[in-house]
Amino acid sequence: MRLTHAEVINFRALDKANVRIDLETTLIVGRNNSGKTSFVNLFEKFLGEDDSRFTLEDFSTRRIADIEQALRIFGEAQAYTSESDQETRDGLVAKAYELVPSIRLGLTIEYDEDDDLAPLTDVILDLDDACFTVKIEAALEAPRPHDFLKDFWTASKRQTFDPMKWLRKNFSDYFTSVYRAISPVDETVTREIKRSAAQAIVSVKFVYAQTKVDDTPGDKARTLSKTFETYYKIKSGPEGRHQSVEHIEDALAAASMELDTGYEALFDPVFEDLRSFGVGTITPVEKPRIVSLMEATGILKGSTRLQYPSGEGDFHLPEGHNGLGYSKLIFTILQIISFHQAYERATPKPAVQVLFIEEPEAHLHPQMQEVFIRNIQDFIRRKAPWDVQVVITTHSSHIVASGGFHTVRYFDRSKPDGKVKDLSTFEAAVKKTVKGDETLRFLRQYMVLHRCDMFFADKVILIEGAAERLLLPEMVRRCAPDLLHQYVSVIEVGDAYAIRFRELLEFLSVKTLVITDIDSVSPEDQKACMPRTEQAITSNSTLKNWLPGQTSIAKLLAVDPAGKEHSHVRVAYQIPEKESGVCARSFEDAFIIANAAVLARNLRHLTLKRAFVQVVGADPAAAEVEANAFAIAKRLSKHKTDFAFDVMLLDGWTVPHYIAEGLQWLA
């Protein structure tokens, strides 16, 4: 039995999101404010241990606007008072009712013939022997829309009225949570159930990123100690008490008897004074007795400390001396273990268990992030038949790489309404393309070996090599400073692999700039040549097979800016720095052409001045440097990183025109 889909409607940033839940682990990724945390929070509000209250702001802004529109329409309906206007009035009122929004969480659960169906008794509404699906819906709605709109409209007639303040103040009086089972065969067939019944079917646990695990000095940090206290409470419950609990309580009972004797000797004089106080005037105070009531949970609370060996002998240090990463990892593990213990004690067992972990990468180094999912899955398998499903929200490219594309659900906010994209469909689509398996293998390996954060970025830049990567931040600052305030993922892909990212970038719909070289070659021998060479073609697969889809250098140079764009992707390659000027072949000669005067003036300060001197001499004019840029760049081909470092030390240089044009488009 497993949860297969979760549909969210009208909750915060999620107008409508349908998320397929993986059998084992589901990774929720996306840029900031894309709805990842909202998705988790809705499960907590509807199915968590605490009955979390909803607020007006839990509706998306568009739905709040719908409430105001419903008020206006309801007000219009009140103007139709005669019997002849009744049909118009009823129509307006019905339209107003439809605009009153609701928040919904729809859960689809599939089961097998061999599963224990006891927890599902109240939610199986069909008689179809071939149907092995149940649907549960939790909703926040206004069950009496007429009362809500009437009171809202009446209040609006007051001299001083703020609709938002009224809605916030009275929200919980009109909007309530309801739970119902829905027939998967006929959605008009429903049955209302209690919150407790829904929780008995779908049991949830949350491990949030903002835990109170910290590195407070000394022994003031006791988060882990408190977590162990909670674990003790679970193990000492009436069901399935652990043998060690009995030993602890026997020891406490013996200590309690000794304390009773000591208390009696210590406090007896005090009690005698109490008895004699006011004798003859008031009733004597009855002699009380102090006894020790020692419970293990009370002893643990505030009286126990978690300590770590220092690595030197038997000396132990308090938990506050431990690193944040280690503490966070232990805390997460304890939460998972507690969830398992709760499952073992539950009678009857819940049909489905879902564990939500928010951003586990916080304080974990990359290697630990890579094995995190695998370790959780191994732990769960060892606890069979515990079939818990794990949902992880993350900003870690390492966790995404280790999870695999089929586990990733990408929350896309490129459009106002947003949507959730299932990368298992991307994987299936790419497999059907030419060299699809090769492309997928490349992307997986790239994500494992390199930091690939395009899943979390506002925008993406693909570049060819180290020189562009080193100089790109300064180029952005000089010609597109707005990009400095956005999360831009810069991915170095070499001169032949940008096209490997084509399907993934198109699937993610993230705005992307591909900075590449025109790579002109002679059509006869395929050797590098200057772009102005007669009949020259490009060897760049991105330009030939993706954007702009041209092989001829002449045609590439004739493409206008709009022809370099497709959807959310634009390509930037060398163009002349000035009209009728010479065109460069690579980044290095483009930079030399754009900055010939600066380079000529500062030649003696360059570490790589020899490459220039060999071509144009020790004291060249700017025109000579510009005219020989191709030959100089050829000598720099094996020293591109050093050339970038040289440029960093120069003042007054300008960004090559093709890169400036592309960055300004991206910004």
XYZ file of C-alpha atoms in Angstrom:
667
model
C 0.000 0.000 0.000
C 1.413 3.392 -0.951
C 0.609 7.024 -1.590
C 0.904 7.657 -5.327
C -0.268 11.255 -5.855
C -0.841 14.384 -3.821
C -2.815 17.226 -5.368
C -2.706 20.692 -3.806
C -5.184 23.402 -4.757
C -5.190 27.087 -3.736
C -2.590 26.885 -0.977
C -0.246 29.868 -0.931
C 1.929 29.832 -4.067
C 0.449 26.529 -5.232
C -2.695 27.283 -7.261
C -2.788 23.733 -8.533
C 0.001 21.205 -8.136
C -0.169 17.476 -8.733
C 2.848 15.664 -7.302
C 3.546 12.023 -8.020
C 5.004 10.378 -4.915
C 7.767 7.824 -5.453
C 7.545 4.408 -3.837
C 10.689 5.089 -1.774
C 12.077 8.638 -2.024
C 10.698 11.768 -3.665
C 12.908 14.844 -4.082
C 11.157 18.221 -4.165
C 13.361 20.842 -5.851
C 12.972 24.309 -7.314
C 14.088 27.866 -6.917
C 13.279 29.867 -3.792
C 9.590 30.628 -3.166
C 8.475 28.023 -5.670
C 6.157 26.293 -3.165
C 8.327 23.455 -1.832
C 7.851 24.308 1.838
C 4.172 25.117 1.276
C 3.658 21.597 -0.068
C 5.069 20.113 3.132
C 3.254 22.579 5.397
C -0.138 21.637 3.978
C 0.389 18.009 5.028
C 1.256 19.218 8.522
C -1.809 21.456 8.765
C -4.216 18.741 7.640
C -2.564 15.571 8.976
C 0.025 16.622 11.577
C -0.200 15.826 15.281
C -1.202 19.408 16.105
C -4.384 20.779 14.617
C -2.710 23.751 12.907
C -5.042 26.633 12.192
C -5.300 28.165 8.757
C -5.174 31.899 8.159
C -6.409 34.135 5.372
C -2.891 34.360 3.949
C -2.876 30.611 3.349
C -4.959 31.353 0.278
C -3.059 32.489 -2.788
C -3.399 36.213 -3.550
C -5.652 35.470 -6.508
C -8.065 33.563 -4.299
C -8.186 36.435 -1.799
C -9.094 38.690 -4.716
C -11.869 36.188 -5.541
C -13.326 36.666 -2.058
C -13.494 40.419 -2.602
C -15.096 39.852 -6.003
C -17.651 37.520 -4.386
C -18.499 40.308 -1.922
C -19.123 42.765 -4.767
C -21.360 40.335 -6.665
C -23.270 39.416 -3.494
C -23.786 43.132 -2.897
C -25.134 43.551 -6.423
C -27.609 40.728 -5.791
C -29.078 42.584 -2.811
C -30.321 45.317 -5.138
C -32.772 42.890 -6.766
C -35.581 42.702 -4.236
C -38.804 42.148 -6.202
C -40.182 38.741 -7.085
C -39.599 39.399 -10.780
C -35.916 39.870 -10.072
C -35.611 36.619 -8.126
C -33.971 34.693 -10.973
C -31.344 37.409 -11.511
C -30.711 37.615 -7.784
C -30.294 33.852 -7.447
C -27.902 33.804 -10.398
C -25.692 36.486 -8.868
C -25.712 34.792 -5.461
C -24.764 31.446 -7.030
C -21.913 33.161 -8.893
C -20.730 34.701 -5.622
C -20.816 31.272 -3.923
C -18.613 29.826 -6.682
C -15.986 32.484 -6.052
C -15.605 31.596 -2.352
C -12.370 29.558 -2.473
C -11.265 26.433 -0.698
C -7.878 24.869 0.013
C -7.658 21.194 -0.894
C -5.222 18.340 -0.425
C -6.211 15.287 -2.445
C -4.419 12.004 -1.755
C -4.505 8.922 -3.972
C -3.588 5.601 -2.355
C -3.106 2.314 -4.181
C -3.251 -1.078 -2.513
C -2.901 -4.769 -3.378
C -5.196 -7.693 -2.712
C -2.813 -8.989 -0.028
C -2.741 -5.718 1.958
C -4.532 -5.321 5.275
C -7.532 -3.213 4.316
C -8.778 -2.597 7.871
C -7.558 1.044 7.958
C -9.345 1.702 4.648
C -12.751 0.355 5.640
C -14.403 3.776 5.817
C -12.909 5.138 2.597
C -13.493 2.324 0.084
C -16.628 3.556 -1.685
C -16.659 1.468 -4.862
C -17.645 -2.111 -5.576
C -15.372 -2.524 -8.596
C -13.221 -5.636 -8.109
C -10.666 -4.259 -10.558
C -10.214 -1.008 -8.636
C -7.376 -0.941 -6.092
C -7.396 2.786 -5.411
C -8.842 5.018 -2.714
C -8.974 8.784 -2.604
C -9.027 11.018 0.437
C -9.535 14.764 0.382
C -8.799 17.229 3.164
C -10.306 20.645 2.540
C -10.544 24.039 4.171
C -13.828 25.515 3.010
C -16.761 27.685 3.997
C -19.614 25.211 4.574
C -22.117 28.086 4.916
C -21.172 30.482 2.097
C -24.412 32.433 2.419
C -23.797 33.248 6.091
C -20.208 34.190 5.313
C -21.056 36.549 2.438
C -24.084 38.015 4.200
C -22.088 38.883 7.323
C -19.181 40.129 5.214
C -21.550 42.345 3.196
C -23.300 43.641 6.320
C -19.961 44.550 7.885
C -18.902 46.328 4.693
C -21.754 48.817 5.171
C -20.119 50.277 8.260
C -18.587 53.698 7.994
C -15.094 52.432 8.758
C -14.466 49.057 7.204
C -11.255 47.265 6.260
C -12.098 44.043 4.382
C -8.719 42.437 5.064
C -8.900 43.097 8.802
C -12.438 41.719 8.930
C -11.450 38.585 7.038
C -8.409 37.970 9.235
C -10.385 38.466 12.432
C -13.341 36.284 11.442
C -11.614 33.750 9.176
C -11.847 30.738 11.512
C -15.545 31.420 12.187
C -16.471 30.659 8.578
C -13.696 28.450 7.168
C -13.267 24.992 8.683
C -11.410 21.800 7.828
C -13.366 18.832 6.523
C -12.218 15.370 5.492
C -13.909 13.100 3.038
C -13.435 9.927 1.062
C -14.035 10.153 -2.686
C -14.826 7.268 -4.979
C -12.121 6.884 -7.672
C -14.790 5.474 -9.976
C -17.366 8.245 -9.501
C -16.125 11.452 -7.853
C -19.681 12.533 -7.045
C -19.797 9.708 -4.487
C -18.264 10.963 -1.238
C -18.357 10.221 2.463
C -17.299 12.584 5.228
C -14.779 11.172 7.690
C -13.139 12.486 10.846
C -9.654 13.986 11.016
C -8.576 11.089 13.254
C -9.705 8.606 10.592
C -7.623 10.386 7.946
C -4.614 10.403 10.295
C -5.057 6.694 10.942
C -4.812 6.083 7.203
C -1.973 8.524 6.405
C 0.559 8.941 9.206
C 3.071 11.777 8.726
C 6.295 12.887 10.417
C 8.246 16.100 9.796
C 11.925 16.872 10.217
C 12.352 20.566 9.520
C 15.525 22.404 8.562
C 15.037 25.109 11.201
C 15.561 22.855 14.195
C 16.975 24.143 17.453
C 20.187 22.243 16.912
C 22.953 24.779 17.479
C 26.520 25.109 18.617
C 25.821 26.985 21.852
C 29.005 26.760 23.955
C 29.284 24.761 27.114
C 26.371 22.532 28.025
C 23.571 24.963 27.271
C 22.705 23.252 23.990
C 20.497 20.290 24.906
C 18.490 19.634 21.760
C 19.755 16.086 21.369
C 19.323 15.346 25.078
C 15.674 16.459 24.816
C 15.266 14.294 21.731
C 16.450 11.267 23.711
C 13.923 12.200 26.447
C 11.183 12.012 23.817
C 12.507 8.656 22.646
C 12.305 7.347 26.233
C 8.654 8.353 26.464
C 7.930 6.314 23.347
C 9.743 3.216 24.636
C 8.146 3.430 28.119
C 4.573 3.589 26.861
C 1.987 1.014 27.913
C 2.394 -0.920 24.669
C 5.611 -2.825 24.198
C 7.645 -1.551 27.160
C 11.347 -2.178 26.686
C 13.034 -4.500 29.234
C 15.580 -1.806 30.113
C 12.756 0.504 31.168
C 11.788 -1.991 33.906
C 15.377 -1.978 35.251
C 15.448 1.821 35.319
C 12.185 2.027 37.234
C 13.202 -0.658 39.753
C 16.355 1.327 40.521
C 14.304 4.499 40.968
C 11.870 2.721 43.352
C 14.741 1.596 45.616
C 16.235 5.093 45.626
C 12.788 6.534 46.394
C 12.448 4.462 49.611
C 15.817 5.689 50.869
C 14.854 9.277 50.124
C 11.560 8.915 52.057
C 13.503 8.018 55.233
C 15.891 10.940 54.726
C 13.053 13.376 54.050
C 11.272 12.338 57.282
C 14.359 13.026 59.432
C 15.098 16.345 57.704
C 11.605 17.869 57.718
C 10.102 16.471 60.967
C 11.053 19.569 63.089
C 9.378 21.825 60.534
C 6.179 19.819 60.647
C 6.118 19.941 64.490
C 6.330 23.741 64.342
C 3.463 23.754 61.877
C 1.343 21.629 64.216
C 1.959 23.940 67.170
C 1.319 27.153 65.222
C -1.912 28.819 66.407
C -2.855 26.054 68.935
C -6.003 27.057 70.797
C -7.068 29.620 68.212
C -7.263 27.617 65.016
C -7.465 23.990 64.112
C -3.970 22.465 64.267
C -2.335 21.799 60.921
C -2.330 18.099 60.132
C 1.191 16.729 59.973
C 2.014 16.245 56.275
C 4.480 13.793 54.850
C 7.007 14.280 52.051
C 7.600 11.331 49.758
C 9.739 11.046 46.669
C 7.828 10.385 43.509
C 10.593 9.598 41.037
C 9.480 8.957 37.464
C 12.005 8.160 34.774
C 10.608 10.749 32.379
C 10.830 13.406 35.053
C 14.393 12.420 35.904
C 15.369 12.539 32.239
C 13.771 15.935 31.747
C 16.393 18.544 32.502
C 18.552 16.106 34.459
C 20.335 14.158 31.755
C 23.101 15.200 29.402
C 24.363 13.752 26.175
C 28.163 13.672 26.057
C 30.773 12.718 23.469
C 34.192 11.145 23.962
C 36.896 13.739 23.450
C 39.227 11.367 21.646
C 41.742 11.593 24.475
C 41.259 8.911 27.062
C 37.898 8.610 28.804
C 37.215 12.323 29.115
C 33.805 13.323 27.718
C 32.580 16.673 26.423
C 28.996 18.108 26.434
C 26.875 18.034 23.295
C 27.291 21.786 22.789
C 30.928 21.138 21.903
C 29.948 18.990 18.953
C 29.769 20.279 15.373
C 26.492 21.438 13.853
C 26.627 18.910 11.031
C 27.097 15.940 13.333
C 24.385 17.148 15.717
C 21.940 17.762 12.844
C 22.596 14.281 11.455
C 21.995 12.616 14.831
C 18.844 14.691 15.331
C 17.469 13.607 11.930
C 18.291 9.945 12.587
C 16.544 10.083 15.971
C 13.417 11.533 14.369
C 13.347 8.695 11.827
C 13.856 6.081 14.557
C 11.061 7.638 16.645
C 8.754 7.483 13.615
C 9.533 3.788 13.282
C 8.893 3.182 16.980
C 5.523 4.926 16.714
C 4.676 2.676 13.762
C 5.558 -0.465 15.745
C 3.340 0.603 18.648
C 0.364 1.676 16.529
C -2.724 -0.578 16.628
C -3.976 -0.897 13.970
C -1.060 0.054 11.752
C -1.570 3.112 9.534
C -2.144 2.328 5.870
C 0.533 4.759 4.683
C 3.436 6.478 6.409
C 5.162 9.506 4.909
C 8.322 11.061 6.317
C 9.006 14.673 5.275
C 12.576 15.934 5.622
C 13.247 19.592 4.857
C 16.681 20.556 3.482
C 18.772 17.854 5.177
C 21.894 19.315 3.552
C 22.048 22.086 6.168
C 25.448 21.723 7.898
C 26.276 18.482 6.048
C 29.366 18.403 3.852
C 28.927 17.326 0.189
C 30.082 13.728 0.696
C 27.579 13.271 3.517
C 24.840 14.776 1.335
C 25.574 12.265 -1.434
C 25.070 9.245 0.835
C 22.201 10.706 2.879
C 19.352 9.293 0.773
C 21.034 5.928 0.372
C 21.561 5.617 4.130
C 17.918 6.445 4.865
C 16.713 3.910 2.313
C 19.033 1.230 3.738
C 17.750 1.931 7.253
C 14.116 1.647 6.141
C 14.798 -1.627 4.298
C 16.333 -3.082 7.461
C 13.113 -2.260 9.311
C 10.871 -4.232 6.909
C 7.892 -4.530 6.719
C 7.992 -0.783 7.464
C 7.128 0.693 4.032
C 7.555 4.361 4.805
C 7.791 6.822 1.901
C 10.266 9.691 2.218
C 9.710 13.163 0.764
C 12.757 15.457 0.844
C 12.847 19.142 -0.068
C 16.360 20.181 -1.001
C 18.666 22.761 -2.562
C 21.543 20.300 -2.786
C 22.787 19.260 -6.217
C 24.581 16.353 -4.504
C 21.313 14.966 -3.123
C 19.615 15.409 -6.504
C 22.467 13.602 -8.256
C 22.382 10.673 -5.842
C 18.582 10.393 -6.020
C 18.315 10.124 -9.801
C 16.017 11.911 -12.246
C 13.069 9.586 -11.638
C 12.768 10.798 -8.021
C 12.827 14.543 -8.787
C 9.745 16.776 -8.824
C 10.610 20.268 -10.048
C 8.424 23.123 -8.761
C 8.420 25.545 -11.677
C 7.516 29.203 -11.039
C 8.422 30.526 -14.479
C 4.720 31.340 -14.938
C 2.413 32.937 -12.358
C 0.256 29.857 -11.797
C 3.267 27.555 -11.467
C 3.333 23.822 -12.070
C 5.130 20.710 -10.890
C 7.256 18.878 -13.425
C 8.021 15.198 -12.958
C 11.548 14.459 -14.158
C 10.684 10.808 -14.634
C 8.671 11.967 -17.674
C 11.716 13.940 -18.834
C 13.826 10.806 -18.457
C 11.346 8.733 -20.456
C 11.131 11.375 -23.208
C 14.913 11.691 -23.583
C 15.313 7.908 -23.830
C 13.217 7.971 -26.992
C 15.514 10.499 -28.698
C 18.609 9.745 -30.737
C 21.498 9.142 -28.308
C 18.998 9.524 -25.454
C 20.682 6.990 -23.154
C 24.034 8.665 -23.813
C 22.602 12.091 -22.939
C 21.096 10.815 -19.693
C 24.338 9.104 -18.739
C 26.250 12.326 -19.398
C 23.844 14.428 -17.305
C 23.969 12.000 -14.377
C 27.750 11.854 -14.398
C 28.022 15.621 -14.748
C 25.743 16.165 -11.754
C 27.782 13.752 -9.652
C 31.162 15.261 -10.607
C 30.217 18.956 -10.715
C 28.067 21.329 -8.720
C 25.012 21.538 -10.959
C 22.467 23.850 -9.348
C 20.243 24.722 -12.311
C 17.300 23.124 -10.455
C 17.417 25.911 -7.871
C 18.478 28.900 -9.987
C 16.508 31.886 -11.249
C 18.604 31.875 -14.423
C 21.361 29.790 -16.008
C 24.500 30.633 -17.977
C 26.353 27.926 -19.902
C 29.967 28.815 -20.679
C 32.756 27.018 -22.476
C 35.881 27.312 -20.348
C 37.844 28.566 -17.377
C 38.594 32.022 -18.799
C 34.914 32.890 -19.171
C 34.136 31.425 -15.738
C 36.842 33.475 -14.010
C 35.914 36.736 -15.710
C 32.129 36.321 -15.803
C 31.388 37.904 -12.368
C 33.248 41.066 -13.366
C 31.627 41.104 -16.807
C 28.211 40.864 -15.160
C 29.088 43.735 -12.830
C 30.181 45.910 -15.752
C 27.334 45.379 -18.205
C 24.389 43.671 -16.425
C 24.522 44.538 -12.705
C 20.890 43.515 -12.138
C 22.017 39.883 -12.424
C 24.094 40.323 -9.264
C 20.845 40.315 -7.278
C 19.560 37.088 -8.800
C 20.510 33.458 -8.286
C 22.354 32.679 -11.523
C 23.782 29.212 -12.008
C 26.978 29.262 -14.092
C 27.775 25.887 -15.643
C 31.028 25.178 -17.462
C 30.308 22.740 -20.293
C 33.307 22.891 -22.637
C 33.036 23.563 -26.343
C 30.977 20.548 -27.393
C 28.607 19.683 -24.551
C 26.202 22.597 -24.179
C 23.788 20.815 -26.484
C 23.701 17.879 -24.053
C 21.761 20.139 -21.677
C 19.198 21.092 -24.314
C 16.381 18.739 -23.302
C 16.840 19.382 -19.582
C 16.842 23.166 -19.962
C 13.794 23.063 -22.207
C 12.024 20.866 -19.676
C 12.855 23.111 -16.708
C 11.852 26.326 -18.555
C 14.515 28.325 -16.734
C 15.802 31.387 -18.604
C 19.210 30.432 -20.045
C 22.077 32.121 -21.858
C 24.523 29.919 -23.769
C 27.868 31.696 -24.288
C 29.847 29.827 -26.919
C 32.428 30.342 -29.683
C 31.696 30.660 -33.372
C 34.508 28.126 -34.018
C 35.067 28.866 -37.708
C 36.821 26.163 -39.732
C 37.736 25.677 -43.366
C 35.194 23.496 -45.185
C 38.003 21.636 -46.988
C 40.194 20.431 -44.122
C 38.125 21.384 -41.036
C 41.076 23.351 -39.628
C 40.587 26.517 -37.597
C 40.422 29.671 -39.688
C 39.356 33.257 -39.287
C 35.583 33.852 -39.637
C 36.090 36.067 -42.698
C 37.572 33.113 -44.613
C 35.590 32.388 -47.766
C 32.933 29.676 -47.321
C 33.961 29.141 -43.658
C 31.671 26.961 -41.551
C 31.303 26.363 -37.814
C 32.368 23.224 -36.010
C 30.233 24.157 -32.991
C 27.463 21.578 -32.504
C 25.355 24.012 -30.455
C 25.229 26.531 -33.305
C 24.652 23.865 -35.958
C 22.093 21.688 -34.201
C 20.407 23.895 -31.634
C 20.558 27.690 -31.861
C 20.402 29.324 -34.330
C 20.660 26.105 -36.356
C 23.095 27.358 -39.024
C 26.403 25.937 -40.271
C 27.653 28.745 -42.540
C 29.641 31.478 -40.772
C 28.177 34.061 -43.144
C 24.647 33.005 -42.200
C 25.534 32.949 -38.484
C 26.787 36.524 -38.688
C 23.641 37.554 -40.526
C 21.293 36.237 -37.818
C 19.547 39.042 -35.940
C 19.185 38.947 -32.095
C 15.655 37.494 -32.291
C 16.959 34.581 -34.364
C 19.315 33.643 -31.535
C 16.413 33.058 -29.164
C 13.990 30.209 -28.764
C 11.511 30.229 -25.912
C 13.570 30.927 -22.766
C 17.016 30.145 -24.253
C 19.383 32.491 -26.108
C 22.793 31.847 -27.618
C 25.656 34.373 -27.723
C 28.611 33.931 -30.070
C 31.222 36.252 -31.539
C 30.087 39.159 -33.713
C 32.089 42.169 -34.942
C 32.827 44.728 -32.228
C 31.878 47.483 -34.654
C 30.090 47.646 -37.970
C 32.152 46.248 -40.857
C 34.819 45.341 -38.309
C 36.682 42.068 -37.986
C 34.947 39.184 -36.179
C 36.714 37.021 -33.619
C 36.712 33.227 -33.550
C 37.035 32.636 -29.772
C 36.639 34.457 -26.467
C 40.339 35.306 -26.264
C 40.611 37.051 -29.639
C 37.217 38.712 -29.084
C 38.568 40.177 -25.866
C 41.782 41.262 -27.584
C 39.835 43.015 -30.383
C 37.525 44.758 -27.890
C 40.438 45.867 -25.703
C 43.323 46.318 -28.141
C 44.220 49.797 -26.800
C 44.170 48.663 -23.152
C 46.336 45.626 -23.892
C 48.834 47.637 -25.995
C 49.138 50.205 -23.212
C 49.688 47.616 -20.480
C 51.638 45.018 -22.463
C 54.730 45.126 -20.265
C 52.639 44.247 -17.174
C 51.171 41.062 -18.664
C 52.491 37.716 -17.521
C 51.772 36.386 -21.011
C 53.270 39.380 -22.865
C 55.525 36.984 -24.785
C 52.543 35.748 -26.814
C 51.911 39.347 -27.907
C 55.571 40.284 -28.469
C 56.139 37.279 -30.743
C 53.388 38.551 -33.054
C 53.348 42.367 -32.820
C 56.612 43.285 -31.080
C 57.280 44.894 -27.708
C 55.677 48.291 -28.371
C 52.711 47.745 -30.710
C 49.972 50.174 -31.608
C 46.375 49.315 -30.737
C 45.553 48.779 -34.432
C 48.334 46.196 -34.728
C 47.040 44.277 -31.711
C 43.500 44.307 -33.095
C 44.566 43.197 -36.570
C 46.584 40.272 -35.176
C 44.143 39.144 -32.495
C 43.604 35.745 -34.148
C 47.333 34.937 -34.213
C 47.841 36.127 -30.630
C 44.883 34.108 -29.377
C 46.301 31.016 -31.072
C 49.472 31.391 -28.976
C 47.336 31.795 -25.843
C 45.327 28.632 -26.505
C 47.224 26.595 -23.902
C 47.291 29.418 -21.349
C 43.657 30.534 -21.201
C 43.441 30.524 -17.409
C 46.637 32.591 -17.094
C 45.223 35.041 -19.638
C 42.110 35.470 -17.470
C 44.306 36.223 -14.455
C 46.177 38.808 -16.516
C 42.881 40.468 -17.443
C 41.851 40.633 -13.777
C 44.797 42.949 -13.110
C 43.878 45.351 -15.935
C 41.822 48.507 -15.539
C 39.483 50.039 -18.075
C 38.721 46.978 -20.186
C 35.327 46.428 -21.818
C 33.182 43.329 -22.213
C 33.166 41.821 -25.728
C 30.013 42.899 -27.542
C 28.494 39.427 -27.977
C 28.750 38.666 -24.237
C 27.422 42.091 -23.212
C 24.466 41.654 -25.546
C 23.685 38.219 -24.112
C 24.027 39.252 -20.446
C 21.769 42.255 -20.953
C 19.143 39.973 -22.509
C 19.411 37.631 -19.521
C 19.092 40.520 -17.060
